[in-house]
Short mmCIF file of C-alpha atoms in Angstrom, two decimals:
data_model
loop_
_atom_site.label_atom_id
_atom_site.label_comp_id
_atom_site.label_asym_id
_atom_site.label_seq_id
_atom_site.Cartn_x
_atom_site.Cartn_y
_atom_site.Cartn_z
CA UNK A 1432 1.90 -19.33 33.85
CA UNK A 1433 3.83 -21.98 31.74
CA UNK A 1434 4.30 -21.13 28.11
CA UNK A 1435 1.64 -22.58 25.44
CA UNK A 1436 2.26 -25.88 24.38
CA UNK A 1437 3.34 -26.32 20.48
CA UNK A 1438 0.23 -27.72 18.67
CA UNK A 1439 0.56 -30.47 15.83
CA UNK A 1440 0.41 -27.75 13.13
CA UNK A 1441 3.49 -26.01 14.32
CA UNK A 1442 5.48 -29.44 14.46
CA UNK A 1443 4.50 -30.00 10.76
CA UNK A 1444 5.44 -26.55 9.64
CA UNK A 1445 8.91 -26.79 11.34
CA UNK A 1446 9.44 -30.21 9.66
CA UNK A 1447 8.52 -29.02 6.54
CA UNK A 1448 10.67 -25.92 6.67
CA UNK A 1449 13.62 -28.26 7.80
CA UNK A 1450 12.73 -30.92 4.86
CA UNK A 1451 12.70 -28.08 2.08
CA UNK A 1452 16.09 -26.53 3.34
CA UNK A 1453 17.73 -29.88 3.18
CA UNK A 1454 16.03 -30.78 -0.13
CA UNK A 1455 17.44 -27.31 -1.55
CA UNK A 1456 20.78 -28.21 -0.25
CA UNK A 1457 20.93 -32.05 -1.63
CA UNK A 1458 19.25 -31.11 -4.98
CA UNK A 1459 21.42 -27.87 -5.76
CA UNK A 1460 24.05 -29.70 -7.88
CA UNK A 1461 21.19 -31.26 -9.79
CA UNK A 1462 19.53 -27.86 -10.49
CA UNK A 1463 21.46 -27.40 -13.94
CA UNK A 1464 19.70 -30.85 -15.18
CA UNK A 1465 16.45 -29.15 -14.49
CA UNK A 1466 16.82 -26.62 -17.27
CA UNK A 1467 14.68 -27.13 -20.28
CA UNK A 1468 17.26 -28.22 -22.80
CA UNK A 1469 17.74 -31.33 -20.83
CA UNK A 1470 14.00 -32.29 -20.78
CA UNK A 1471 13.12 -35.11 -22.95
CA UNK A 1472 11.39 -34.50 -26.38
CA UNK A 1473 7.81 -35.00 -25.36
CA UNK A 1474 7.96 -33.41 -22.08
CA UNK A 1475 9.83 -30.28 -23.95
CA UNK A 1476 7.12 -30.20 -26.63
CA UNK A 1477 4.20 -30.33 -23.72
CA UNK A 1478 5.85 -27.24 -22.09
CA UNK A 1479 6.12 -25.23 -25.35
CA UNK A 1480 2.59 -25.97 -26.11
CA UNK A 1481 1.66 -24.98 -22.38
CA UNK A 1482 3.67 -21.69 -23.05
CA UNK A 1483 2.09 -20.84 -26.24
CA UNK A 1484 -1.34 -21.38 -24.76
CA UNK A 1485 -0.74 -19.09 -21.68
CA UNK A 1486 0.37 -16.45 -24.18
CA UNK A 1487 -2.46 -16.87 -26.23
CA UNK A 1488 -4.72 -16.73 -23.20
CA UNK A 1489 -3.02 -13.60 -21.70
CA UNK A 1490 -3.55 -11.71 -25.12
CA UNK A 1491 -7.23 -12.53 -25.44
CA UNK A 1492 -7.42 -11.40 -21.59
CA UNK A 1493 -5.76 -8.10 -22.44
CA UNK A 1494 -8.21 -7.49 -25.41
CA UNK A 1495 -11.17 -8.13 -23.38
CA UNK A 1496 -9.55 -5.85 -20.72
CA UNK A 1497 -9.39 -3.29 -23.36
CA UNK A 1498 -13.11 -3.52 -24.24
CA UNK A 1499 -14.52 -3.77 -20.69
CA UNK A 1500 -12.23 -1.10 -18.83
CA UNK A 1501 -13.80 1.74 -20.71
CA UNK A 1502 -17.00 0.67 -20.26
CA UNK A 1503 -16.69 -0.04 -16.51
CA UNK A 1504 -14.82 3.51 -16.13
CA UNK A 1505 -18.00 5.12 -17.83
CA UNK A 1506 -20.48 3.21 -15.88
CA UNK A 1507 -18.72 4.36 -12.63
CA UNK A 1508 -18.47 8.03 -13.93
CA UNK A 1509 -22.03 7.99 -14.75
CA UNK A 1510 -22.94 7.13 -11.23
CA UNK A 1511 -20.92 9.67 -9.41
CA UNK A 1512 -22.43 12.86 -8.16
CA UNK A 1513 -19.46 15.19 -9.61
CA UNK A 1514 -21.12 18.27 -8.36
CA UNK A 1515 -21.44 17.13 -5.05
CA UNK A 1516 -17.81 16.04 -5.06
CA UNK A 1517 -16.74 19.34 -6.27
CA UNK A 1518 -18.90 20.99 -3.65
CA UNK A 1519 -17.49 18.91 -0.72
CA UNK A 1520 -14.02 19.66 -2.12
CA UNK A 1521 -14.87 23.35 -2.26
CA UNK A 1522 -16.34 23.46 1.29
CA UNK A 1523 -13.42 21.30 2.89
CA UNK A 1524 -10.53 23.63 1.29
CA UNK A 1525 -12.30 26.95 2.42
CA UNK A 1526 -11.76 28.32 -1.10
CA UNK A 1527 -12.97 31.90 -0.20
CA UNK A 1528 -10.15 31.88 2.42
CA UNK A 1529 -7.58 30.80 -0.14
CA UNK A 1530 -8.58 33.56 -2.52
CA UNK A 1531 -8.22 36.14 0.17
CA UNK A 1532 -4.87 35.08 1.39
CA UNK A 1533 -3.49 34.53 -2.38
CA UNK A 1534 -5.02 38.13 -3.38
CA UNK A 1535 -3.66 39.81 -0.38
CA UNK A 1536 0.00 38.26 -0.89
CA UNK A 1537 -0.34 39.57 -4.57
CA UNK A 1538 -1.36 43.05 -3.48
CA UNK A 1539 1.47 43.35 -0.99
CA UNK A 1540 4.13 42.22 -3.47
CA UNK A 1541 2.66 44.62 -6.00
CA UNK A 1542 2.71 47.55 -3.79
CA UNK A 1543 6.56 46.62 -2.73
CA UNK A 1544 7.27 46.50 -6.22
CA UNK A 1545 5.54 49.77 -7.00
CA UNK A 1546 7.54 51.51 -4.30
CA UNK A 1547 10.96 50.14 -5.35
CA UNK A 1548 10.15 51.46 -9.03
CA UNK A 1549 8.97 55.03 -7.53
CA UNK A 1550 12.07 55.20 -5.49
CA UNK A 1551 14.20 54.38 -8.68
CA UNK A 1552 12.37 56.86 -10.86
CA UNK A 1553 12.72 59.55 -8.14
CA UNK A 1554 16.41 59.07 -8.15
CA UNK A 1555 16.75 59.18 -12.03
CA UNK A 1556 14.65 62.33 -12.11
CA UNK A 1557 16.83 63.86 -8.96
CA UNK A 1558 20.12 63.07 -10.89
CA UNK A 1559 18.59 64.48 -13.98
CA UNK A 1560 17.45 67.76 -11.91
CA UNK A 1561 20.73 68.00 -10.70
CA UNK A 1562 22.85 67.78 -13.87
CA UNK A 1563 20.29 70.52 -15.11
CA UNK A 1564 21.18 72.89 -12.16
CA UNK A 1565 24.62 71.95 -12.07
CA UNK A 1566 24.65 70.45 -8.82
CA UNK A 1567 27.55 68.12 -8.23
CA UNK A 1568 26.71 64.43 -7.56
CA UNK A 1569 26.76 63.19 -3.91
CA UNK A 1570 25.97 66.68 -2.56
CA UNK A 1571 22.48 66.01 -2.13
CA UNK A 1572 21.36 63.38 0.58
CA UNK A 1573 19.66 60.46 -0.86
CA UNK A 1574 16.41 59.29 0.61
CA UNK A 1575 16.56 56.08 2.37
CA UNK A 1576 14.62 52.96 1.94
CA UNK A 1577 10.93 53.24 2.41
CA UNK A 1578 9.32 51.51 5.34
CA UNK A 1579 6.72 48.86 4.91
#
């Protein structure tokens, strides 16, 4: 099978790219002369007028946007079925399972913390009783860590 023949459009695009590249190289030294300070007076005045008109149009468009955007958003929100969206999210996220998992995790941490505090209190009471009964510290074996 032979490669596809280029169509006339491909040749035009290739020539345009070549011409543009060559033109950029040829006119590169003249680029500083294209700055506005070198423009003739009437052309510079026309450019400044166009710039001012564009800025006025942009400011007017921004004003219209600030008026229209809130009304559009309110219209969209009014058309939404928010209770349906919330119901779909709750159903998709399996909220009851998330609550069970988080509650179980919190309960496990609470029980572990309570065990550690109980062990600390038990050791403090044991030391206090030891002092009252006159036992030397270190003669009584201490309890090991509580298994989970």
